[in-house]
mmCIF file with all atom_site columns, C-alpha atoms in Angstrom:
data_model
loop_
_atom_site.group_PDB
_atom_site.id
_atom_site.type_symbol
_atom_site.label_atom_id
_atom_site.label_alt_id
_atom_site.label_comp_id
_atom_site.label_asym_id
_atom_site.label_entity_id
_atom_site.label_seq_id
_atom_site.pdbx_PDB_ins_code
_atom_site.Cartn_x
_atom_site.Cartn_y
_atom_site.Cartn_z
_atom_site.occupancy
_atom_site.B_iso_or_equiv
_atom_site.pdbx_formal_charge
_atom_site.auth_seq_id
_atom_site.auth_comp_id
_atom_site.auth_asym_id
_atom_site.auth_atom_id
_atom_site.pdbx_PDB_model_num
ATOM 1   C CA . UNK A 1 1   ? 12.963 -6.215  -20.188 1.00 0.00 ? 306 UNK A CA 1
ATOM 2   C CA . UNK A 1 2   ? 15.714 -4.170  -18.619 1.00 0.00 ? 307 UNK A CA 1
ATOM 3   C CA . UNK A 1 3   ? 16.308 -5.510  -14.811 1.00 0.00 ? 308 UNK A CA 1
ATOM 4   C CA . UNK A 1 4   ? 18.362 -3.131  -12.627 1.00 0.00 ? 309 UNK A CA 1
ATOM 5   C CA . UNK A 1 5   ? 19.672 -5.080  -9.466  1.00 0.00 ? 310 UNK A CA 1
ATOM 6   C CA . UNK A 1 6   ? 20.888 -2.519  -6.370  1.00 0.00 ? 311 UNK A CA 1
ATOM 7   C CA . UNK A 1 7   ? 23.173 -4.355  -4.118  1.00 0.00 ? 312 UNK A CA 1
ATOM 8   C CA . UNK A 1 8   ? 25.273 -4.678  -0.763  1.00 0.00 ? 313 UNK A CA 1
ATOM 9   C CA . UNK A 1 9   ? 28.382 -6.622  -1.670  1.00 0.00 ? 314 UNK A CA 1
ATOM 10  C CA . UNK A 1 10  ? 26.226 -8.924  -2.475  1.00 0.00 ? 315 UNK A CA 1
ATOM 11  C CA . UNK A 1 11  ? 24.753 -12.163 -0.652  1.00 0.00 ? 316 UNK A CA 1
ATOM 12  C CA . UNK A 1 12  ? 26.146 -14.816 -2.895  1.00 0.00 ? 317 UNK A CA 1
ATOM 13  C CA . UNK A 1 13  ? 22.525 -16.132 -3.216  1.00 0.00 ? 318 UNK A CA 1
ATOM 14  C CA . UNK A 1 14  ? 20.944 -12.410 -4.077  1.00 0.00 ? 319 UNK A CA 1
ATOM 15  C CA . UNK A 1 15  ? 23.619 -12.159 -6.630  1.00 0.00 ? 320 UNK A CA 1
ATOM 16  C CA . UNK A 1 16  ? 23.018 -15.689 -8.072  1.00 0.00 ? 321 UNK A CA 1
ATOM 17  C CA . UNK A 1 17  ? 19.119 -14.413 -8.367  1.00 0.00 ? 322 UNK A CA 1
ATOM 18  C CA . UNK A 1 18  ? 20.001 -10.954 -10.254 1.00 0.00 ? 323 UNK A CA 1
ATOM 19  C CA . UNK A 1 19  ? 22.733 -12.776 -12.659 1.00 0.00 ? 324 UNK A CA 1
ATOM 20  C CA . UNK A 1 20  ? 20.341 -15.142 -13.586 1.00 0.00 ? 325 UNK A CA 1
ATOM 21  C CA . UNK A 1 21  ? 17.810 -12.070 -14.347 1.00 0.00 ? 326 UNK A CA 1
ATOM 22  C CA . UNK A 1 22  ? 20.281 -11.148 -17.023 1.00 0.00 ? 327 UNK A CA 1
ATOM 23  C CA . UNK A 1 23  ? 20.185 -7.805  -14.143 1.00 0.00 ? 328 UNK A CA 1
ATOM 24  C CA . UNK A 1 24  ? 22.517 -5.002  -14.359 1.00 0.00 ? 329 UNK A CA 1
ATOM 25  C CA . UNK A 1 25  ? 24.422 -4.926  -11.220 1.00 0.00 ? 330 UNK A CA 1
ATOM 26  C CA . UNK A 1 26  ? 24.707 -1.900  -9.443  1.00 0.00 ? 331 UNK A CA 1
ATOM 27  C CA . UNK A 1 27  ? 26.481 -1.341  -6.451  1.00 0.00 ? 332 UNK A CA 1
ATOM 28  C CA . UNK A 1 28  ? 24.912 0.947   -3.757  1.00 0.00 ? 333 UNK A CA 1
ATOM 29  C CA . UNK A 1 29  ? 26.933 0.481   -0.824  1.00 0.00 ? 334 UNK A CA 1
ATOM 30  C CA . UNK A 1 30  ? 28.206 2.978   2.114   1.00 0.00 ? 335 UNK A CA 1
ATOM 31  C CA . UNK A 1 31  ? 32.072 2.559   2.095   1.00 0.00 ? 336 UNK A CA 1
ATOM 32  C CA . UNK A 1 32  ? 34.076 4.036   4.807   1.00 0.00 ? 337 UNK A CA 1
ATOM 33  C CA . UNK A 1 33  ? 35.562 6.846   2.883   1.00 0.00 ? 338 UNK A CA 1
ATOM 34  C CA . UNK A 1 34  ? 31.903 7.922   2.605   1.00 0.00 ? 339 UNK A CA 1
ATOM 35  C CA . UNK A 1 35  ? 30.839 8.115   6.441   1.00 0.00 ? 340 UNK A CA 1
ATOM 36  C CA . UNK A 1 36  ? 28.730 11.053  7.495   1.00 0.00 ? 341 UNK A CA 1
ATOM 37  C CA . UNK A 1 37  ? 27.101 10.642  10.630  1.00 0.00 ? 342 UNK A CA 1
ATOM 38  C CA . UNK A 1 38  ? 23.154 10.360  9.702   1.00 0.00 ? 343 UNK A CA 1
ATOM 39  C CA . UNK A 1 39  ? 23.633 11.187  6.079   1.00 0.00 ? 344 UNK A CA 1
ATOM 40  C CA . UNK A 1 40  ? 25.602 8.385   3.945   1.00 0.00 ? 345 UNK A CA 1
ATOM 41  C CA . UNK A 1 41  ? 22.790 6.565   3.586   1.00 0.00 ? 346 UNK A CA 1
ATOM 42  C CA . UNK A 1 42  ? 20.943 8.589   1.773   1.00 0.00 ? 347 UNK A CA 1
ATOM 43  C CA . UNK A 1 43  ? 23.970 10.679  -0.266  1.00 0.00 ? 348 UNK A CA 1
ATOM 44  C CA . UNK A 1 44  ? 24.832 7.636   -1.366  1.00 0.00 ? 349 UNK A CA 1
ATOM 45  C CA . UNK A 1 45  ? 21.420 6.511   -2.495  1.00 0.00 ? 350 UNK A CA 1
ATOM 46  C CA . UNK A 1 46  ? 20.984 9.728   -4.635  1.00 0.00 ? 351 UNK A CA 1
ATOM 47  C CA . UNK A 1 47  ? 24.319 9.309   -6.297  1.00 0.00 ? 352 UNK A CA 1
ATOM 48  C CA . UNK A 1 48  ? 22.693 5.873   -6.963  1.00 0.00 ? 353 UNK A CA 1
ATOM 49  C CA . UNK A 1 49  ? 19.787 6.874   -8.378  1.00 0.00 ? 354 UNK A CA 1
ATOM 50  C CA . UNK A 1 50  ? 21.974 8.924   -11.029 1.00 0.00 ? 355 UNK A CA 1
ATOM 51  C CA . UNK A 1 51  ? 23.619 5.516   -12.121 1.00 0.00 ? 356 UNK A CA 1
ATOM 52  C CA . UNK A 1 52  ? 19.887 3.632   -12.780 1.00 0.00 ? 357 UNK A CA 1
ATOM 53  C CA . UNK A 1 53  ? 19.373 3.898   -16.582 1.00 0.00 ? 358 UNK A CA 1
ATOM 54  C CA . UNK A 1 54  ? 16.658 5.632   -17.904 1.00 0.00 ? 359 UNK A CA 1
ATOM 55  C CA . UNK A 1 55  ? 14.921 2.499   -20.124 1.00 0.00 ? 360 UNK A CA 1
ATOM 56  C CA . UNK A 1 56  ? 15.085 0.597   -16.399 1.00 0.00 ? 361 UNK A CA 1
ATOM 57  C CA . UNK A 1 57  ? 11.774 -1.592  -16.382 1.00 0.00 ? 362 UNK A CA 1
ATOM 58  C CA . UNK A 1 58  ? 12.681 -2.986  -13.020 1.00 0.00 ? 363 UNK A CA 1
ATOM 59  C CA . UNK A 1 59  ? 14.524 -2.191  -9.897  1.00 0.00 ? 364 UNK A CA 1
ATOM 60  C CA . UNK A 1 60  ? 15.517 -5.475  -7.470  1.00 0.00 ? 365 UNK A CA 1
ATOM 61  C CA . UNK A 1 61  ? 17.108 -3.966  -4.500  1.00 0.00 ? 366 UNK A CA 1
ATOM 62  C CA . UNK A 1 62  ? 18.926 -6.765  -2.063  1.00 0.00 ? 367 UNK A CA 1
ATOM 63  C CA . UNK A 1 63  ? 17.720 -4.942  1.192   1.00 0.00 ? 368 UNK A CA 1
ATOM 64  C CA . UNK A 1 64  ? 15.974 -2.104  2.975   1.00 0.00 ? 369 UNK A CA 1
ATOM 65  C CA . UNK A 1 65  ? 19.644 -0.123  2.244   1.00 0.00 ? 370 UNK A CA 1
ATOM 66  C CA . UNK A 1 66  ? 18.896 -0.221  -1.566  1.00 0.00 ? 371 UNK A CA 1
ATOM 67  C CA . UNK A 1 67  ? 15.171 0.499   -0.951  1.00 0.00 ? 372 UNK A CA 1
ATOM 68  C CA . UNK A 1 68  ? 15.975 4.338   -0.399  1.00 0.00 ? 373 UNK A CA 1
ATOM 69  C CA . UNK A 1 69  ? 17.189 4.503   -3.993  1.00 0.00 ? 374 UNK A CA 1
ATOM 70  C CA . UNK A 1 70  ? 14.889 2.385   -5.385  1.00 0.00 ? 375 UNK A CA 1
ATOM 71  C CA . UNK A 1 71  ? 12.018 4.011   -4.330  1.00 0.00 ? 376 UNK A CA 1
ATOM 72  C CA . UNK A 1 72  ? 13.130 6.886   -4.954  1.00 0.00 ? 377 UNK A CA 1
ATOM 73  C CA . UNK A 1 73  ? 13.448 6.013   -8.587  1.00 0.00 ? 378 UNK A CA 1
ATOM 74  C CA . UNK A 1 74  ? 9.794  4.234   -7.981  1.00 0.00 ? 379 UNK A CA 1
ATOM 75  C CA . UNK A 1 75  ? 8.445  7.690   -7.189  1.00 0.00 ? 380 UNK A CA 1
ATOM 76  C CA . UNK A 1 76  ? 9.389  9.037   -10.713 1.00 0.00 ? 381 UNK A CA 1
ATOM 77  C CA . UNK A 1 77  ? 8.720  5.815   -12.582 1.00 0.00 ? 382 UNK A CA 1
ATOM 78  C CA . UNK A 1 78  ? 5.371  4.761   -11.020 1.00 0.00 ? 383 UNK A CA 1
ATOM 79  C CA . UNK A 1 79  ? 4.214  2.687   -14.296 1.00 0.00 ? 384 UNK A CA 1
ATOM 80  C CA . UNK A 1 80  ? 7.725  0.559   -13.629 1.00 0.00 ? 385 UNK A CA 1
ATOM 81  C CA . UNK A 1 81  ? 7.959  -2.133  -10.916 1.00 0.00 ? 386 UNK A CA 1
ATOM 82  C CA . UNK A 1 82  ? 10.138 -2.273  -7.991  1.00 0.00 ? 387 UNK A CA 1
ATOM 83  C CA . UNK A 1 83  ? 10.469 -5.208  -5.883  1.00 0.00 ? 388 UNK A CA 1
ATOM 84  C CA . UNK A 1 84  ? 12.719 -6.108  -2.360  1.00 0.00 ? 389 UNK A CA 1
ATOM 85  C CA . UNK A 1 85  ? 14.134 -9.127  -1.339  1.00 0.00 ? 390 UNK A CA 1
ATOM 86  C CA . UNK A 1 86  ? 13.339 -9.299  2.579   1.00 0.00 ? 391 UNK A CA 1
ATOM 87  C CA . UNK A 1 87  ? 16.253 -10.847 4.198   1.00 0.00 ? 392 UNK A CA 1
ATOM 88  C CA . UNK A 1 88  ? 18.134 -8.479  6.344   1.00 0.00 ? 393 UNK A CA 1
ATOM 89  C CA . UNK A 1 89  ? 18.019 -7.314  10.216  1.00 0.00 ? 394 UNK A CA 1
ATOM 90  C CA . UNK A 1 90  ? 15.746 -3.880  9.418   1.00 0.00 ? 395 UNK A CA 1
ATOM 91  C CA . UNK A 1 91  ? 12.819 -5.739  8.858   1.00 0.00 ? 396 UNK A CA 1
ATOM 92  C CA . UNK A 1 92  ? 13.135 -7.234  12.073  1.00 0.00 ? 397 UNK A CA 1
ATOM 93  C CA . UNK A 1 93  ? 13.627 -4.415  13.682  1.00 0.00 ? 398 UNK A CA 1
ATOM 94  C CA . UNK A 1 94  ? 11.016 -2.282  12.092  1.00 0.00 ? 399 UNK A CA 1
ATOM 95  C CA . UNK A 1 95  ? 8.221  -3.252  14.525  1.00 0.00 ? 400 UNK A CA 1
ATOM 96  C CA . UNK A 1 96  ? 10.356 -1.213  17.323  1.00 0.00 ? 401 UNK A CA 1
ATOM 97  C CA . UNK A 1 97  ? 11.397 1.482   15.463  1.00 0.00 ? 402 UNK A CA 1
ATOM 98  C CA . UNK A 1 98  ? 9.166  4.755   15.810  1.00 0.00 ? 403 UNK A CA 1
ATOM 99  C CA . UNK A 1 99  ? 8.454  8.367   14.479  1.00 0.00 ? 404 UNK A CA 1
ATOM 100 C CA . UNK A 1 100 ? 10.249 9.842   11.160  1.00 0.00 ? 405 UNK A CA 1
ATOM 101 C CA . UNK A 1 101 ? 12.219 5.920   10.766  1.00 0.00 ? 406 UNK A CA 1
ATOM 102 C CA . UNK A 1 102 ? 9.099  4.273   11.023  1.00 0.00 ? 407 UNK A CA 1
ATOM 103 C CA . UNK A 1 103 ? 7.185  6.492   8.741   1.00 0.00 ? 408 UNK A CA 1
ATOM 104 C CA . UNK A 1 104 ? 9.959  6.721   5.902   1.00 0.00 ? 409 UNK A CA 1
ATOM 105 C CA . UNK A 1 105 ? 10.258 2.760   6.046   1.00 0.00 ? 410 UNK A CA 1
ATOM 106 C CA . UNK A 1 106 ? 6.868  1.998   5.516   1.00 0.00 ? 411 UNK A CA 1
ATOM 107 C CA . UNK A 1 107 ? 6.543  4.878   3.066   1.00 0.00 ? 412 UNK A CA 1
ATOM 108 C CA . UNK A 1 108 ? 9.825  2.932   1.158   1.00 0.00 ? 413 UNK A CA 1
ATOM 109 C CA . UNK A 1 109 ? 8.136  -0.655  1.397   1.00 0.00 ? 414 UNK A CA 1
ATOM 110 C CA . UNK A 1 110 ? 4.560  0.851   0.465   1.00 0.00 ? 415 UNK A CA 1
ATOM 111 C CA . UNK A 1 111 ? 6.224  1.754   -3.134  1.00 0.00 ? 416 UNK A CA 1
ATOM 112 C CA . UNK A 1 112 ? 7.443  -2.171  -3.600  1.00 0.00 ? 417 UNK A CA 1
ATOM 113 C CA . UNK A 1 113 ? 5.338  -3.714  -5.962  1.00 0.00 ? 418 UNK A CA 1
ATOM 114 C CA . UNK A 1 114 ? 7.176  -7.297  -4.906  1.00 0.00 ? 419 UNK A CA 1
ATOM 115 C CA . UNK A 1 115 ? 8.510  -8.547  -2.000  1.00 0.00 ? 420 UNK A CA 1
ATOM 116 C CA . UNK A 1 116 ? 10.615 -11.744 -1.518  1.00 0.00 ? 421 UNK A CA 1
ATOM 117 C CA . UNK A 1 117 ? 11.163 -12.914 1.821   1.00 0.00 ? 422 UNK A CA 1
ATOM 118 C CA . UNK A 1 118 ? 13.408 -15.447 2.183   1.00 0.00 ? 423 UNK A CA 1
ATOM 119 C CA . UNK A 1 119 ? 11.550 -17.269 5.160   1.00 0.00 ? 424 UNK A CA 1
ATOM 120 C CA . UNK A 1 120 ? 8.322  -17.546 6.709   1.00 0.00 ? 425 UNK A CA 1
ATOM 121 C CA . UNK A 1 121 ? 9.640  -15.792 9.405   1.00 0.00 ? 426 UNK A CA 1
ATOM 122 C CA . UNK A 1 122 ? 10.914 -13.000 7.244   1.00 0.00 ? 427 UNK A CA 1
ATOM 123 C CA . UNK A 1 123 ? 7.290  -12.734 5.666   1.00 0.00 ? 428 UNK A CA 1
ATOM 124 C CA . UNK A 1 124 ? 5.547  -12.542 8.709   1.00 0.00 ? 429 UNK A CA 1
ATOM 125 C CA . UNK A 1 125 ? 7.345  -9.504  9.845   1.00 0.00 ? 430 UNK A CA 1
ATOM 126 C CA . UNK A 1 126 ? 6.377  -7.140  6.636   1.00 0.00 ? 431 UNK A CA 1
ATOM 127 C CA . UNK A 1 127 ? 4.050  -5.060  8.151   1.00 0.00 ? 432 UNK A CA 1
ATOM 128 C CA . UNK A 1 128 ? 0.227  -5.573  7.466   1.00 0.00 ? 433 UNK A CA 1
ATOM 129 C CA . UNK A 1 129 ? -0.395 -1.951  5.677   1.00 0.00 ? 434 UNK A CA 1
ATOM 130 C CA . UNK A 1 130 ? 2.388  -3.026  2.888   1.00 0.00 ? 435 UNK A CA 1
ATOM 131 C CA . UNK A 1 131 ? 0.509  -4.001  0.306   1.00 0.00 ? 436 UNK A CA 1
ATOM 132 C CA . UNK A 1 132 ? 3.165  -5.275  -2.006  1.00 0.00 ? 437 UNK A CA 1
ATOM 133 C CA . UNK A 1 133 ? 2.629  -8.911  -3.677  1.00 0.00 ? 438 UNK A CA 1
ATOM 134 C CA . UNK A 1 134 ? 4.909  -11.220 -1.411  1.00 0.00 ? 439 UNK A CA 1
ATOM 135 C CA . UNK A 1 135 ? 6.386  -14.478 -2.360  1.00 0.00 ? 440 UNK A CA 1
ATOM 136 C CA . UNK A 1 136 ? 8.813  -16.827 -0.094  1.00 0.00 ? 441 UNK A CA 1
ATOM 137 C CA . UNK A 1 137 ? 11.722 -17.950 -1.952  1.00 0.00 ? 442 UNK A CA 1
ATOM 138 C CA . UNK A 1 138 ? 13.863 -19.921 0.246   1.00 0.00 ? 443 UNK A CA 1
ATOM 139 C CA . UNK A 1 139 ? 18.228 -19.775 -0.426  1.00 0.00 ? 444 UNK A CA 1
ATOM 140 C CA . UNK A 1 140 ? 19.354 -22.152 -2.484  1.00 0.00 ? 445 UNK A CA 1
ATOM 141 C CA . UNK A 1 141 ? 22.277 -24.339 -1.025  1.00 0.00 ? 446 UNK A CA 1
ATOM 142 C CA . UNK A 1 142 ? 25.646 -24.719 -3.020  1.00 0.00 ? 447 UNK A CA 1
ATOM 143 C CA . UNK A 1 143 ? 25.346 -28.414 -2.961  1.00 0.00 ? 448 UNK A CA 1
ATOM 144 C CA . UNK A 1 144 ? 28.862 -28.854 -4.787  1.00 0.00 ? 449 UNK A CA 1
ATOM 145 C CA . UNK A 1 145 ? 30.668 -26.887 -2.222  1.00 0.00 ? 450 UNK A CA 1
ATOM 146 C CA . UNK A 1 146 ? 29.922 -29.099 0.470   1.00 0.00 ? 451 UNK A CA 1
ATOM 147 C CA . UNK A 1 147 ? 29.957 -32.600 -0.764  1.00 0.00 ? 452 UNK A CA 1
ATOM 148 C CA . UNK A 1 148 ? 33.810 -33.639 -0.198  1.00 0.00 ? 453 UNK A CA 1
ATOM 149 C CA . UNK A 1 149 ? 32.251 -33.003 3.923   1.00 0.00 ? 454 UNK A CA 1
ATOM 150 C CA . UNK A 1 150 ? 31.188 -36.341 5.457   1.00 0.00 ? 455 UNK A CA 1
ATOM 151 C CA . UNK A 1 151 ? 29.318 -36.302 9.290   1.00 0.00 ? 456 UNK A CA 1
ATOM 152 C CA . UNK A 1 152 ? 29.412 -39.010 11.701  1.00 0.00 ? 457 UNK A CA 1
ATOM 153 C CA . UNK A 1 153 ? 26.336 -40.389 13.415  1.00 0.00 ? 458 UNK A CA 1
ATOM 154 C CA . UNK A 1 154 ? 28.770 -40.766 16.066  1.00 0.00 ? 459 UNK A CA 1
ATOM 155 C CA . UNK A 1 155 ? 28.978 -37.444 16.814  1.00 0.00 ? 460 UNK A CA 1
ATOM 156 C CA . UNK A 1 156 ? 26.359 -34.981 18.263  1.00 0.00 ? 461 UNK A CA 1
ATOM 157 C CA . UNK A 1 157 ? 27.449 -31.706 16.762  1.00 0.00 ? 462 UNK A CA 1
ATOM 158 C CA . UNK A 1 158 ? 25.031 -28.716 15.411  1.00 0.00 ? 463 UNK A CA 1
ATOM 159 C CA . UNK A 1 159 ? 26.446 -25.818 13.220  1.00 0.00 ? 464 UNK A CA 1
ATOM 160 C CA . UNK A 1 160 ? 24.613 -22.515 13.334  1.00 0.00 ? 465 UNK A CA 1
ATOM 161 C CA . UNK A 1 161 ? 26.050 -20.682 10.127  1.00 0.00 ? 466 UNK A CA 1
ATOM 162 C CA . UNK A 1 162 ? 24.713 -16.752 9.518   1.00 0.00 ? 467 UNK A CA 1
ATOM 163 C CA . UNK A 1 163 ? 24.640 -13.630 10.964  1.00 0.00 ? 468 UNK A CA 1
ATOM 164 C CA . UNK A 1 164 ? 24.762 -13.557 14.703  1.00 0.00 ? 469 UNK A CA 1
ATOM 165 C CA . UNK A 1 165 ? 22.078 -11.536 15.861  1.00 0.00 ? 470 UNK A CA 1
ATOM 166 C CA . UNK A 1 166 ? 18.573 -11.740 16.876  1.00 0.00 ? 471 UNK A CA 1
ATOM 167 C CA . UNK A 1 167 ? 17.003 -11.842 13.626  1.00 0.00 ? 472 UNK A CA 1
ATOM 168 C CA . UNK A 1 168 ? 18.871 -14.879 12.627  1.00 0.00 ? 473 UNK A CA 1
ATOM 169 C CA . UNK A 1 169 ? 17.393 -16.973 15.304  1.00 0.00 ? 474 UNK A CA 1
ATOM 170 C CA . UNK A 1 170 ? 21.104 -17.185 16.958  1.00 0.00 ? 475 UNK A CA 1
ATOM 171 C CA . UNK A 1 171 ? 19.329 -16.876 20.519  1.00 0.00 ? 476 UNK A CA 1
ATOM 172 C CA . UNK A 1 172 ? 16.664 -19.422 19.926  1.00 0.00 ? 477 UNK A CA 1
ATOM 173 C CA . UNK A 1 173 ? 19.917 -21.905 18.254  1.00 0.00 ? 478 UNK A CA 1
ATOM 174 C CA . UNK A 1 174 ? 21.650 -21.203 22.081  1.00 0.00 ? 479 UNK A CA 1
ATOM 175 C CA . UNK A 1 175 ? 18.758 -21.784 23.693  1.00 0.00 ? 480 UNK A CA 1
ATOM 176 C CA . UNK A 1 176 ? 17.888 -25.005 22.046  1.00 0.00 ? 481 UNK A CA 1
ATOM 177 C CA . UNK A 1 177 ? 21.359 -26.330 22.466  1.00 0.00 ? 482 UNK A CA 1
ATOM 178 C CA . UNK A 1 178 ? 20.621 -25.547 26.328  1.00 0.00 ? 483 UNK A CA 1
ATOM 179 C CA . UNK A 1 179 ? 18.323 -28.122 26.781  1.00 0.00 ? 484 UNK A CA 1
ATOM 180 C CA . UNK A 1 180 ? 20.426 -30.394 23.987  1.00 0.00 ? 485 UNK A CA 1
ATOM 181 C CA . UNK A 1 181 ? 23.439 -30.515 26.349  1.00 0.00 ? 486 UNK A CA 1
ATOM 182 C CA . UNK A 1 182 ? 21.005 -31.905 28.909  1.00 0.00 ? 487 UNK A CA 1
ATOM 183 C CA . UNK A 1 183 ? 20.336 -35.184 27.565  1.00 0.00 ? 488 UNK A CA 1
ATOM 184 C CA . UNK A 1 184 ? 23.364 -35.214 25.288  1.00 0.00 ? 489 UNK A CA 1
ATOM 185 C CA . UNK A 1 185 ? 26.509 -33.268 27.596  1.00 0.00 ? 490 UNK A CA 1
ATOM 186 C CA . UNK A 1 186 ? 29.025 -34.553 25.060  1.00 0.00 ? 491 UNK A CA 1
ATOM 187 C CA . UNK A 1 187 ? 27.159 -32.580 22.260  1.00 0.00 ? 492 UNK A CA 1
ATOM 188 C CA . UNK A 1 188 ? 28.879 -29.351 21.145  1.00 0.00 ? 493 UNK A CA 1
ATOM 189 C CA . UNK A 1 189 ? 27.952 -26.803 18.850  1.00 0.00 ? 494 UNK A CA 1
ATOM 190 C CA . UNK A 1 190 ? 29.741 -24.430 16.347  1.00 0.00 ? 495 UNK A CA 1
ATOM 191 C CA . UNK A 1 191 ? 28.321 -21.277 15.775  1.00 0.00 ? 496 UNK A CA 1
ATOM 192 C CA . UNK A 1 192 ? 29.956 -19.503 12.414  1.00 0.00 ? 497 UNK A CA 1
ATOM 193 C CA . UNK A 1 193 ? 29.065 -15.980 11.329  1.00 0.00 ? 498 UNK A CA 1
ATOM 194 C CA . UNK A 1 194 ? 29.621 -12.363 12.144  1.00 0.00 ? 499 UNK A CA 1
#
């Protein structure tokens, strides 16, 4: 079984999934030397859809980004199988988009024949008329990485690590803190990301 996996840079954990498919890596990513206001997306997706060999039996595409290609190829392989892993900010934001966006985004997830969310929370924002099979897988951890790192009970510190933004939970993590720094004013917290 020939796995084809479209990707980003990619998320260290995505990548770890795909290698571990025995996938062919294939990168589908808008670089600046390619920026055309409202149409590198989708120039670049066709130019990826060239690169997808023809005895392909699967297509794993890291985000929404990679979905344009790979449902594209869907649409002319319809006995093959496409699936999505469901991690990224356009999911979240799908419930507010509208007109043509909307449309082509559902009409990309409604090809998915798998979806892998990579939370509860990322599950519960696929939209109901997407009928793909959905599974939660959650990140694995790179235990080895961390374990020369010791914490003190002593101190009252949280780390927020990820993506800044909304569909990260970085506003709820603030929040929280808020009402930490009540009963605890010597706590601090460390928020790490972009």
């Amino acid at each position: 079984m020939k796995i084809v996996f479209l990707y980003n840079h990619p998320h260290p954990v995505h990548g770890a999934w795909a290698e571990h498919s025995n996938a062919v890596f294939i990168q589908d990513r808008v670089t600046a030397s390619f920026k055309i206001a409202g149409l590198s997306r989708l120039l670049k997706s066709l130019l990826t859809l060239r690169k997808i060999p023809k005895d392909t039996d699967i297509v794993l595409c890291e985000s929404a980004s990679q979905l344009i290609a790979g449902s594209l190829w869907k649409l002319c392989n319809k006995e093959k199988k496409l699936a999505c892993i469901v991690s990224d900010p356009k999911m979240y934001y799908i419930k507010t988009t509208s007109g043509v966006l909307r449309k082509l985004s559902l009409w990309m997830f409604k090809k998915t024949d798998l979806l892998i969310p990579t939370s509860p929370m990322m599950l519960s924002l696929i939209p109901g008329e997407v009928n793909a099979k959905k599974y939660v897988v959650f990140p694995y951890v790179d235990l080895e990485r961390y374990t020369n790192y010791k914490a003190s009970l002593k101190e009252k510190t949280i780390i927020f690590t990820g993506r800044i933004g909304y569909e990260k939970g970085a506003d709820k993590t603030a929040r929280v803190f808020e009402m930490v720094k009540i009963k605890n004013p010597e706590a601090k917290m460390y928020m790490l990301g972009f």
